[in-house]
Coordinates of C-alpha atoms in Angstrom, one line a residue:
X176 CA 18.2 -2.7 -40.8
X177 CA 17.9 1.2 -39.5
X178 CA 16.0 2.5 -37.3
X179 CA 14.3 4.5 -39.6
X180 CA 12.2 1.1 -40.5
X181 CA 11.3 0.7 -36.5
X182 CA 7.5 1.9 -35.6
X183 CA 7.2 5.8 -34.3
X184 CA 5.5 4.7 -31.4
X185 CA 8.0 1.9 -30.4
X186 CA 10.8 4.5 -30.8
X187 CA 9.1 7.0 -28.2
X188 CA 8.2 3.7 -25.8
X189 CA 12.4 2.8 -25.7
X190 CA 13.1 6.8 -25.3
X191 CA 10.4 6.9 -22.2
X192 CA 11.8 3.7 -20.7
X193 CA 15.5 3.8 -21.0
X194 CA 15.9 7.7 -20.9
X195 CA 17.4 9.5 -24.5
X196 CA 21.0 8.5 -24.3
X197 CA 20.6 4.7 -23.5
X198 CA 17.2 4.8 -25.7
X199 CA 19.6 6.3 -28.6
X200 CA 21.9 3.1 -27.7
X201 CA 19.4 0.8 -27.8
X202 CA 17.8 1.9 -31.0
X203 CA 21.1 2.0 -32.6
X204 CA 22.0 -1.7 -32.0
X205 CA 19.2 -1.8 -35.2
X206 CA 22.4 -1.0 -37.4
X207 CA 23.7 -4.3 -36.1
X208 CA 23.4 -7.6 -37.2
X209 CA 21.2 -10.0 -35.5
X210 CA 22.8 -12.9 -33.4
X211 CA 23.0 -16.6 -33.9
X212 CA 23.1 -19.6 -31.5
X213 CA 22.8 -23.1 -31.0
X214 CA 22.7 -25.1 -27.6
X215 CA 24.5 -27.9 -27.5
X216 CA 21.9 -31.5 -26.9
X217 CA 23.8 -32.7 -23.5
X218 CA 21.5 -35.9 -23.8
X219 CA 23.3 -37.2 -26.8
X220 CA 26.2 -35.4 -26.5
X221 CA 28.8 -36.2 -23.6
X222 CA 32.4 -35.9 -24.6
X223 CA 34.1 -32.9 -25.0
X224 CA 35.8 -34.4 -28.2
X225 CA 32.4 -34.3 -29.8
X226 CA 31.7 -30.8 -28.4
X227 CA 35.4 -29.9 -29.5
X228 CA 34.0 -31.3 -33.0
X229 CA 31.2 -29.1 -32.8
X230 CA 32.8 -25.9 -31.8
X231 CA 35.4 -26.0 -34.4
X232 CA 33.1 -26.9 -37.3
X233 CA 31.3 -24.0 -36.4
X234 CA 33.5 -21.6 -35.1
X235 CA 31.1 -21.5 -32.0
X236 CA 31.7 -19.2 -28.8
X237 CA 30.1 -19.4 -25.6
X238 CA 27.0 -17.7 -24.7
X239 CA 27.7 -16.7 -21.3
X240 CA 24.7 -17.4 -19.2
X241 CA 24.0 -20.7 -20.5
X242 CA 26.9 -23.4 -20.5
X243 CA 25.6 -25.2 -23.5
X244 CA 24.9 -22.4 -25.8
X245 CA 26.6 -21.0 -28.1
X246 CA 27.0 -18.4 -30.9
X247 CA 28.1 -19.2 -34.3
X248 CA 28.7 -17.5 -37.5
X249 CA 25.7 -17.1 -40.1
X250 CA 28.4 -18.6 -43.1
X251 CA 28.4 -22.2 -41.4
X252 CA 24.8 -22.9 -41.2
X253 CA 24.4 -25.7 -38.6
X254 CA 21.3 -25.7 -39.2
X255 CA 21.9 -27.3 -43.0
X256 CA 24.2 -30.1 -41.4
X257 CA 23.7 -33.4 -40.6
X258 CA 24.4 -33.0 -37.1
X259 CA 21.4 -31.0 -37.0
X260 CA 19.3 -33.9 -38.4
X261 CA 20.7 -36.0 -35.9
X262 CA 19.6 -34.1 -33.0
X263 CA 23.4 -32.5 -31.6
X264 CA 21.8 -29.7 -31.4
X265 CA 19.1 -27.0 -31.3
X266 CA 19.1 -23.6 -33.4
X267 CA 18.1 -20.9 -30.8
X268 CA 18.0 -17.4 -30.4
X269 CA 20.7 -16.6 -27.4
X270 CA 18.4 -14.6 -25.2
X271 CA 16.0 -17.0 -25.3
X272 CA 18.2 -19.4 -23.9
X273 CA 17.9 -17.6 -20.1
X274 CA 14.8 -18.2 -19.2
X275 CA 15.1 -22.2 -18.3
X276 CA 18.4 -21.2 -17.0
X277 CA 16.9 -18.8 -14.2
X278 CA 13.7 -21.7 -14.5
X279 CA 16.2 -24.5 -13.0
X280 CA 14.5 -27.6 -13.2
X281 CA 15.9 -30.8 -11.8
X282 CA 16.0 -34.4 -12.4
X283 CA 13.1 -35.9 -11.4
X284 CA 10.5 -33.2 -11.5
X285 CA 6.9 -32.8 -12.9
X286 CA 6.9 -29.9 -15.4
X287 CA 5.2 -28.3 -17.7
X288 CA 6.0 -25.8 -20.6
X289 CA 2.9 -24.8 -21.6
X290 CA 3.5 -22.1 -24.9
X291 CA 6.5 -24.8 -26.0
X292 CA 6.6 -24.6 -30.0
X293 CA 8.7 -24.8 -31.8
X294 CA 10.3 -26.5 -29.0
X295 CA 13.7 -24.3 -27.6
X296 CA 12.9 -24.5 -24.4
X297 CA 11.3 -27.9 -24.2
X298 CA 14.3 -29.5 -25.2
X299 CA 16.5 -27.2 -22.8
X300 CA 14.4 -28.1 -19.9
X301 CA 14.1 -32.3 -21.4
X302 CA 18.0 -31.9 -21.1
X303 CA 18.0 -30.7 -17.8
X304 CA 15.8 -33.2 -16.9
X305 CA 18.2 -35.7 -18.0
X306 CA 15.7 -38.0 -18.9
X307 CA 14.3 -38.7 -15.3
X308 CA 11.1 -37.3 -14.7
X309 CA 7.5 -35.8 -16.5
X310 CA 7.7 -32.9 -19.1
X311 CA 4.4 -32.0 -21.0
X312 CA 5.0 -29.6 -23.6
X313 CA 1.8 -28.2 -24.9
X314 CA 0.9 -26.0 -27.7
X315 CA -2.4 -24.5 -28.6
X316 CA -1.9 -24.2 -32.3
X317 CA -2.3 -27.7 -34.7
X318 CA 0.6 -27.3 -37.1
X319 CA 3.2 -25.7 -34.3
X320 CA 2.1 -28.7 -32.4
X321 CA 3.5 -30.8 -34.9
X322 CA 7.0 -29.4 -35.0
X323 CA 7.2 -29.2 -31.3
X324 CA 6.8 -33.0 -31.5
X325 CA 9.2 -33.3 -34.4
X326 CA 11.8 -30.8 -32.4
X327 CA 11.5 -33.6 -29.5
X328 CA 11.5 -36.4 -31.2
X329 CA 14.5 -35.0 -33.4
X330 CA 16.3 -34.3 -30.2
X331 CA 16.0 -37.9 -28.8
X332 CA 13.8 -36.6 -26.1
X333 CA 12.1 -40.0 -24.5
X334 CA 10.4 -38.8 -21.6
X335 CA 7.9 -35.5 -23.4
X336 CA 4.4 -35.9 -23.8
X337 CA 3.5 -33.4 -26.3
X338 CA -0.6 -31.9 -26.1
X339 CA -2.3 -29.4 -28.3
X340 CA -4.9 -27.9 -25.7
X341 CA -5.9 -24.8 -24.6
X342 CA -5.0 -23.3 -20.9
X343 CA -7.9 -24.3 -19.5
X344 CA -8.3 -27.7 -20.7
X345 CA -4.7 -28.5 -19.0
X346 CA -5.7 -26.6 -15.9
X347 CA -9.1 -28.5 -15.4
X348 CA -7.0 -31.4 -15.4
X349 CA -3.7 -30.6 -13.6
X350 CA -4.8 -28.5 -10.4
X351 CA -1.6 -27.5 -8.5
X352 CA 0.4 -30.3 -10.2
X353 CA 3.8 -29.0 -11.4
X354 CA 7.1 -28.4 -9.5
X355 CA 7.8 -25.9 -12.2
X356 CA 6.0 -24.0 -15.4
X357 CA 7.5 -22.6 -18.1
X358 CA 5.7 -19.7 -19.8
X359 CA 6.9 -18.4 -22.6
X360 CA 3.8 -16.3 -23.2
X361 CA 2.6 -15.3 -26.7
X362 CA 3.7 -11.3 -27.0
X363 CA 3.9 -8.5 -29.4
X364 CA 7.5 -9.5 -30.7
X365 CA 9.7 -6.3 -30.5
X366 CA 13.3 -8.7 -29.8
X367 CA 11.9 -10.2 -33.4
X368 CA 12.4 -7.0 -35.2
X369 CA 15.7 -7.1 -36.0
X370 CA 15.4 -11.1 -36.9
X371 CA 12.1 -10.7 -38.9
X372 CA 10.9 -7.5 -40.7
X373 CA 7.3 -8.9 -40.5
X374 CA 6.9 -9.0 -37.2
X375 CA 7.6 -4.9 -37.6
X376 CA 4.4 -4.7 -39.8
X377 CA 2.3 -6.5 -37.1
X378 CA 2.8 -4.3 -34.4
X379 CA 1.3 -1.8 -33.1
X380 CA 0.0 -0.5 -29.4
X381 CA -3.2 -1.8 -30.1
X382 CA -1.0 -5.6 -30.4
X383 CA 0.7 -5.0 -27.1
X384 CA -2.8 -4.5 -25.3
X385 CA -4.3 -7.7 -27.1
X386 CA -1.2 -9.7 -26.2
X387 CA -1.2 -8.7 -22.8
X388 CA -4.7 -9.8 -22.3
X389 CA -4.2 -13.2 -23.6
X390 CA -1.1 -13.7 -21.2
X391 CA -3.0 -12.5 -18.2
X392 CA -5.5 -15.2 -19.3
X393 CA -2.8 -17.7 -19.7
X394 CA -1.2 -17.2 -16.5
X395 CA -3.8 -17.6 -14.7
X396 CA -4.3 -21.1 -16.0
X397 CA -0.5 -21.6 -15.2
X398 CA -0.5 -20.4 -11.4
X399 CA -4.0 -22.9 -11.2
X400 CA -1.5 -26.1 -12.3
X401 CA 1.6 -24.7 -9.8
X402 CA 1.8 -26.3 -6.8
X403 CA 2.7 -25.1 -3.5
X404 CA 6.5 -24.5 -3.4
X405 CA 6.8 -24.7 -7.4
X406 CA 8.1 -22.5 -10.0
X407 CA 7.1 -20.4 -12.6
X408 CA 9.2 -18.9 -15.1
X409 CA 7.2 -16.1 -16.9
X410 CA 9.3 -14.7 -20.3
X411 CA 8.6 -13.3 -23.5
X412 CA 11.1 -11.9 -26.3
X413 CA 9.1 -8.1 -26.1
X414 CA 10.8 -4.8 -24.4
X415 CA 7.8 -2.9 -23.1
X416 CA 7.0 -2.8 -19.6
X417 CA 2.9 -3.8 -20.0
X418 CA 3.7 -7.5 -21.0
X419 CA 6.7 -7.5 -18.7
X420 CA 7.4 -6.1 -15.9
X421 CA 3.6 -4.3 -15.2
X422 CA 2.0 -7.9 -15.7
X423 CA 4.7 -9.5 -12.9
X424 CA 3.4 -6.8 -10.9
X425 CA -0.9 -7.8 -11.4
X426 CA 0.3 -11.5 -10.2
X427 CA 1.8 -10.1 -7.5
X428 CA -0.9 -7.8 -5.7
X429 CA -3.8 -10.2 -7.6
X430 CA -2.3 -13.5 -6.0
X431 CA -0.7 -13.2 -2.5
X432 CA 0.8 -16.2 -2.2
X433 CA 2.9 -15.9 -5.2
X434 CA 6.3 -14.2 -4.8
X435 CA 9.0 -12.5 -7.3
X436 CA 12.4 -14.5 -6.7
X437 CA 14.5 -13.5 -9.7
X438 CA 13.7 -11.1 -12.4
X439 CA 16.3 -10.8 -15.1
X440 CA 16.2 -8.7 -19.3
X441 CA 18.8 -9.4 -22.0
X442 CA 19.3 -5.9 -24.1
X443 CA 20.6 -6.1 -27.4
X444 CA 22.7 -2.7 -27.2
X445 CA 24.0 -4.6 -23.7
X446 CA 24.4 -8.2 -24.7
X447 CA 25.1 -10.4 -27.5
X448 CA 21.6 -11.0 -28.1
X449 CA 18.3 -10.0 -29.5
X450 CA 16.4 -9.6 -26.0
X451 CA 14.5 -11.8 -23.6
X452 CA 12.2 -10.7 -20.4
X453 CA 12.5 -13.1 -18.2
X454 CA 10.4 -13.2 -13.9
X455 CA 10.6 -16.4 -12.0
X456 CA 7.9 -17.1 -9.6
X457 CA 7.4 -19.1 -6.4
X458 CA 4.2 -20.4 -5.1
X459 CA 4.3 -19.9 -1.2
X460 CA 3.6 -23.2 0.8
X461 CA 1.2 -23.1 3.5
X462 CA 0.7 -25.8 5.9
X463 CA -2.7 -26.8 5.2
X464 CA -1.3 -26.6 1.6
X465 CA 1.5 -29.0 2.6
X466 CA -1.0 -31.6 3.9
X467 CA -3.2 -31.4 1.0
X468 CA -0.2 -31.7 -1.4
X469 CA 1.1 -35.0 0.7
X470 CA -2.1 -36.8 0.4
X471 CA -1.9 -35.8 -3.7
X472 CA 2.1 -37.2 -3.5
X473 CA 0.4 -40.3 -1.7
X474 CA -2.0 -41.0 -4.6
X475 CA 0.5 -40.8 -7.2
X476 CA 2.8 -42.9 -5.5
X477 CA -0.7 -45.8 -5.5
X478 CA -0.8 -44.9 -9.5
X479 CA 3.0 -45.4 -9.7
X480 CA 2.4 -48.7 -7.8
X481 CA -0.6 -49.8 -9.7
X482 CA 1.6 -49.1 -12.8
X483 CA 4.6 -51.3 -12.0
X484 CA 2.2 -54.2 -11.1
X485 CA 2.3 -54.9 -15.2
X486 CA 4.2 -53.7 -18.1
X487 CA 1.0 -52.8 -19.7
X488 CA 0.5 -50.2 -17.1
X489 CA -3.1 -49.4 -16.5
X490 CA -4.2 -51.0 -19.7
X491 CA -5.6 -54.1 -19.8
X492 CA -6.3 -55.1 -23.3
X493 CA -5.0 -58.1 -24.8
X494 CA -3.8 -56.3 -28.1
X495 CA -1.5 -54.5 -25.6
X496 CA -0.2 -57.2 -24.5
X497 CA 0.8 -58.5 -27.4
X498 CA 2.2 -55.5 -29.2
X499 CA 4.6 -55.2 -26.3
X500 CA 5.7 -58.9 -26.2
X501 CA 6.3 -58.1 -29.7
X502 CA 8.5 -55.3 -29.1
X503 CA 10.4 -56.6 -26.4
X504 CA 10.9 -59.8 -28.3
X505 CA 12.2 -57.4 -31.1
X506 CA 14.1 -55.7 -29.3
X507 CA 16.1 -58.5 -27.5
X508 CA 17.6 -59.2 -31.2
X509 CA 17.9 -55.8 -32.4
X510 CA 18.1 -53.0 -29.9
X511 CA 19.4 -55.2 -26.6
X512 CA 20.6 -52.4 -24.6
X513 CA 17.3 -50.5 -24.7
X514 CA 16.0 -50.0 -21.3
X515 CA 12.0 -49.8 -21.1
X516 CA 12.1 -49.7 -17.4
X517 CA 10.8 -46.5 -16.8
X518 CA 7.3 -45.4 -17.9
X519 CA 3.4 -47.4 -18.8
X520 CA 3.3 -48.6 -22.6
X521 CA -0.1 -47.5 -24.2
X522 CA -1.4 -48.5 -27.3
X523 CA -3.3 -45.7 -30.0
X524 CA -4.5 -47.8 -32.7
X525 CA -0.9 -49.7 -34.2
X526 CA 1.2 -47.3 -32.8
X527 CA 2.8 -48.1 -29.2
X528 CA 4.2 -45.6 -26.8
X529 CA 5.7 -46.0 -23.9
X530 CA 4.2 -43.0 -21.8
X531 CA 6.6 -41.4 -19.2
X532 CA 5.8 -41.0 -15.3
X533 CA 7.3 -38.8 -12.0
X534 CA 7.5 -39.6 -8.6
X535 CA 4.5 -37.2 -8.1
X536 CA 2.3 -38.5 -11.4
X537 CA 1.3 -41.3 -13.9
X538 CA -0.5 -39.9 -16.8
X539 CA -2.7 -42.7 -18.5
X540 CA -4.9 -42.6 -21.5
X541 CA -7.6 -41.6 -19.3
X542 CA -6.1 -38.3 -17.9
X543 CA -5.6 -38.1 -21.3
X544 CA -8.8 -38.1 -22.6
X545 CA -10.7 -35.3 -24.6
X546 CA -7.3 -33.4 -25.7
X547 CA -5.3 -34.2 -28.6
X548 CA -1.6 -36.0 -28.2
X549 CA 0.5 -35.2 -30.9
X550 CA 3.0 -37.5 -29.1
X551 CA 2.0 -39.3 -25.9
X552 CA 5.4 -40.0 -24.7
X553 CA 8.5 -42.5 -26.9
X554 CA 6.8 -43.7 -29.8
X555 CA 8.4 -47.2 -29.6
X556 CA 6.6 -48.4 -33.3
X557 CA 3.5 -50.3 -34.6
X558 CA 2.1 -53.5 -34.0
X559 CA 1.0 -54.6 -37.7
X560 CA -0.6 -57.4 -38.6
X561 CA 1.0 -59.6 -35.3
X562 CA 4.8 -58.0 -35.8
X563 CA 6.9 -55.2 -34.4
X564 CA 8.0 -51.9 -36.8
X565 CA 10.2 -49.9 -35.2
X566 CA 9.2 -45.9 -35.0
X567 CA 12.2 -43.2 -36.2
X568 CA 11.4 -41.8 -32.5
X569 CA 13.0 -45.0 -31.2
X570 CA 15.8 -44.8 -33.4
X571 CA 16.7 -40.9 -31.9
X572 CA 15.9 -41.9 -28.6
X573 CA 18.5 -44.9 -28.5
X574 CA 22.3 -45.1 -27.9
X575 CA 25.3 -46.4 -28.8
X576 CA 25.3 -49.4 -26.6
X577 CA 21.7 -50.2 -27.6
X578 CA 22.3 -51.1 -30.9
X579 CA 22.8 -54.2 -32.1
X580 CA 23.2 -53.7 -35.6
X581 CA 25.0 -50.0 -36.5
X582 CA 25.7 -48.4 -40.2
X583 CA 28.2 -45.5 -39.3
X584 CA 28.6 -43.2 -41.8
X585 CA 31.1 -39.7 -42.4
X586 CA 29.6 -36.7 -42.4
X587 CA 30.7 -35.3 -46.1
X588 CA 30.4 -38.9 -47.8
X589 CA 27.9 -39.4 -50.7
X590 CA 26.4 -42.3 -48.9
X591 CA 25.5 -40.3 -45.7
X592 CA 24.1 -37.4 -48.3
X593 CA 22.3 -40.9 -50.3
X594 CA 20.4 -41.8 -47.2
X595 CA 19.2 -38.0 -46.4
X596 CA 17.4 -38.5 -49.2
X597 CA 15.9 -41.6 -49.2
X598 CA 18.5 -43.7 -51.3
X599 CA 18.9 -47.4 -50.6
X600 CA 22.5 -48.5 -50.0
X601 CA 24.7 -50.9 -50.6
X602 CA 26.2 -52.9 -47.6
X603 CA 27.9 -56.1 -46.8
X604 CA 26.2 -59.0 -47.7
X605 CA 26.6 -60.4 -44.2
X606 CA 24.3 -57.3 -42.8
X607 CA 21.0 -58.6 -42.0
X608 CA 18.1 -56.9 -40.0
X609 CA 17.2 -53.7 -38.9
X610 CA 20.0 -51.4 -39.0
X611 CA 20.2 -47.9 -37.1
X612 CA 22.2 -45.3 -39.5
X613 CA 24.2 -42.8 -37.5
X614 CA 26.7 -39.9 -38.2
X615 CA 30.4 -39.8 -37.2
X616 CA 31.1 -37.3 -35.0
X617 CA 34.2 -37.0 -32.7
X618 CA 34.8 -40.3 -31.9
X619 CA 31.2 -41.5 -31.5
X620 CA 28.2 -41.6 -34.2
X621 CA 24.4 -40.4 -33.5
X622 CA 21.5 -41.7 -35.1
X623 CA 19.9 -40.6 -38.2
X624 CA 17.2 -43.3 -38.7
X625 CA 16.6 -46.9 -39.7
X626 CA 17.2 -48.7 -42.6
X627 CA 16.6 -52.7 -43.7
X628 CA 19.7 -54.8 -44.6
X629 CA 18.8 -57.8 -46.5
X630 CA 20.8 -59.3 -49.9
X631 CA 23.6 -56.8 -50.0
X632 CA 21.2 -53.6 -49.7
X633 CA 20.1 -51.2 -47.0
X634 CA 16.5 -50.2 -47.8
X635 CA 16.1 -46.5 -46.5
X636 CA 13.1 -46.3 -43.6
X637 CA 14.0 -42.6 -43.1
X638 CA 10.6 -41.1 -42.9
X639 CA 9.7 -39.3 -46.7
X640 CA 9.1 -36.0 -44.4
X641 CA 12.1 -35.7 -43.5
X642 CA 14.2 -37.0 -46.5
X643 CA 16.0 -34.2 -48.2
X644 CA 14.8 -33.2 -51.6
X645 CA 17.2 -32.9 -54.5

């Protein structure tokens, strides 16, 4: 695209904020084409001869502030691969990799992304995570809700509860909960121009003024759920100083106890990127604060307690029960190296998940309550009619030494491409059971889904929405 195409008024914003000669640079980076990137899923993936796999399949590079991204070229499409249905990966934007990279969240930790879909920094932050700890990943809208929970569960992610509620809704029930928030706020899109012409046609000044009212709203439901000491990271993928840098500056003389630790842009005419704003926040910690927040630890450790007195958790109910005596009784035969361990099963209607928990909270169906749950943790499967089904979540979620039963197919063969879309298969006559069907990759394989060996066939349980179409 040329400049020509870019908004009068957005020219003579970049002039007034970068000066006319770097303004000129930055204006002419429209002649260029846009970037690509992927970040590598360090959950599944944990050799280097996978990653080696991966790289030169792709012809990837390094993205230099984040060790798991990486560029590729737009000719290899990743995204049309099977390693990309089986969760390797996740298509991103390079810019917008920064922001959980300056975020730094740990092992352990109770966090919240709360503007998460489609899910790019949900799953960078889950892999961070490493699965120990609580991530809810929230989205307001209904249908970018339901990707964000297909991005998670895509990516293996087991311990994500995914919500579809507004700011306030999660604030009323999370007071000064989370070690760390990520906001990736809602904003007028100006690093989307050169990625998506429409997003040219929508803006305007009058956009940047309406965006930057909704994020001043929405931040101030985010500093509500930080706690004292935690973190918030604060980004959006505009260049103008109102929804950046001048709404850093309102949190900062509108709440004292908040303080500016890092601060950080990705320029397109600068980097290898399409631009990211990125301002990471700490919540000061006051003494009185730091009692307060000790009796709050106290109570979730009693929850935690409470929790671990059953494997039902907090629920009672003797459907519970047995749905997960089901499971685990299923499980011993066909996924024995599945640990449960961590987290409170729940029951909604058939399907069972097994809802995840920190140090500092247990989340039950109660906390719960009044919001919807696209997906309230690892969706383990459905009791039906007094039997176990296993869920395509548990397949993603499991590894190599869980499986008891395994269907490892190449990546270019016709069988692989017959199961993507919904084919049965043909399999030795010995196979019997529940089988998980995974990819060859390096020398390990990654799950694709489940099929049903019986008589010589594998009946395909690949979900019909996600089943290639011919």
């Amino acid at each position: 695209m040329s400049d020509r195409s870019l908004p009068a008024n957005f020219k003579e914003q970049i002039i007034q904020m970068l000066g006319q000669e770097e303004g000129n640079a930055f204006l002419n980076s429209y002649e260029q084409p846009r970037t690509y990137g992927l970040r590598i899923n360090s959950l599944k993936l944990t050799t280097n001869a996978t990653i080696d796999e991966l790289i030169q399949t792709f012809r990837l590079t390094p993205v230099p502030w984040c060790s798991t991204g990486y560029y590729y070229e737009k000719d290899t499409r990743p995204g049309k691969h099977p390693y990309h249905m089986a969760g390797l990966y996740y298509i991103q934007e390079p810019s917008a990799m920064s922001a959980v990279e300056l975020l730094d969240p740990q092992p352990g930790e109770t966090i919240l992304d709360l503007a998460a879909a489609p899910g790019g920094k949900t799953t960078q932050i889950a892999a961070k995570m490493n699965g120990q700890g609580l991530l809810i990943s929230n989205e307001i809208h209904p249908q970018r809700a339901k990707i964000l929970a297909e991005n998670v569960e895509r990516m293996g992610i087991r311990g994500t509860i995914v919500t579809q509620a507004a700011p306030p809704e999660l604030s009323a029930r999370f007071p000064r909960t989370f070690d760390r928030i990520m906001l990736d706020a809602p904003c007028s899109g100006e690093g989307m121009f050169r990625k998506d012409p429409s997003a040219i046609e929508e803006w305007s000044p009058a956009s940047v003024a309406l965006c930057a009212n909704r994020q001043w709203d929405i931040l101030q439901d985010a500093i509500a759920m930080l706690k004292p000491g935690g973190t918030l990271a604060y980004s959006t993928c505009t260049f103008n100083r109102t929804e950046n840098e001048e709404m850093i500056a309102r949190v900062l003389n509108e709440y004292p106890e908040m303080r500016l630790k890092a601060e950080k842009r990705v320029w397109p005419h600068l980097q290898q990127g399409e631009g990211h704003y990125v301002a990471v926040l700490e919540r000061e910690q006051q003494a009185e604060e730091q009692a307060a927040l000790g009796g709050r630890t106290n109570e979730a450790k009693a929850n935690k307690k409470r929790g671990k007195s059953s494997r039902a958790g907090r629920e009672s109910g003797k459907e519970l029960l047995n749905a997960w005596e089901a499971f685990t009784t299923w499980a011993k035969l066909d996924l024995p190296g599945f640990q449960a361990d961590e987290g409170v099963p729940v029951l909604f209607g058939e399907a069972l998940y097994l809802l995840p928990r920190s140090k500092e909270l247990t989340v039950d169906r109660e906390l719960l309550s009044g919001i919807k749950v696209p997906r309230a943790g690892l969706h383990l499967g459905d009791y039906r009619k007094n039997r176990f089904v296993p869920a395509h979540a548990l397949a993603m979620a499991a590894e190599a030494k869980d499986k008891a039963r395994v269907a490892a197919l190449q990546a270019d063969s016709s069988e692989l491409a017959a199961y993507l879309h919904g084919e049965t298969l043909n399999v030795s006559a010995e196979l019997r059971g529940w089988v998980i069907v995974t990819v060859k990759c390096g020398s390990s394989s990654y799950p694709l889904g489940w099929g049903k060996a019986s008589g010589g066939q594998l009946k395909n349980h690949l979900p019909k929405g996600l089943r290639l179409m011919h």
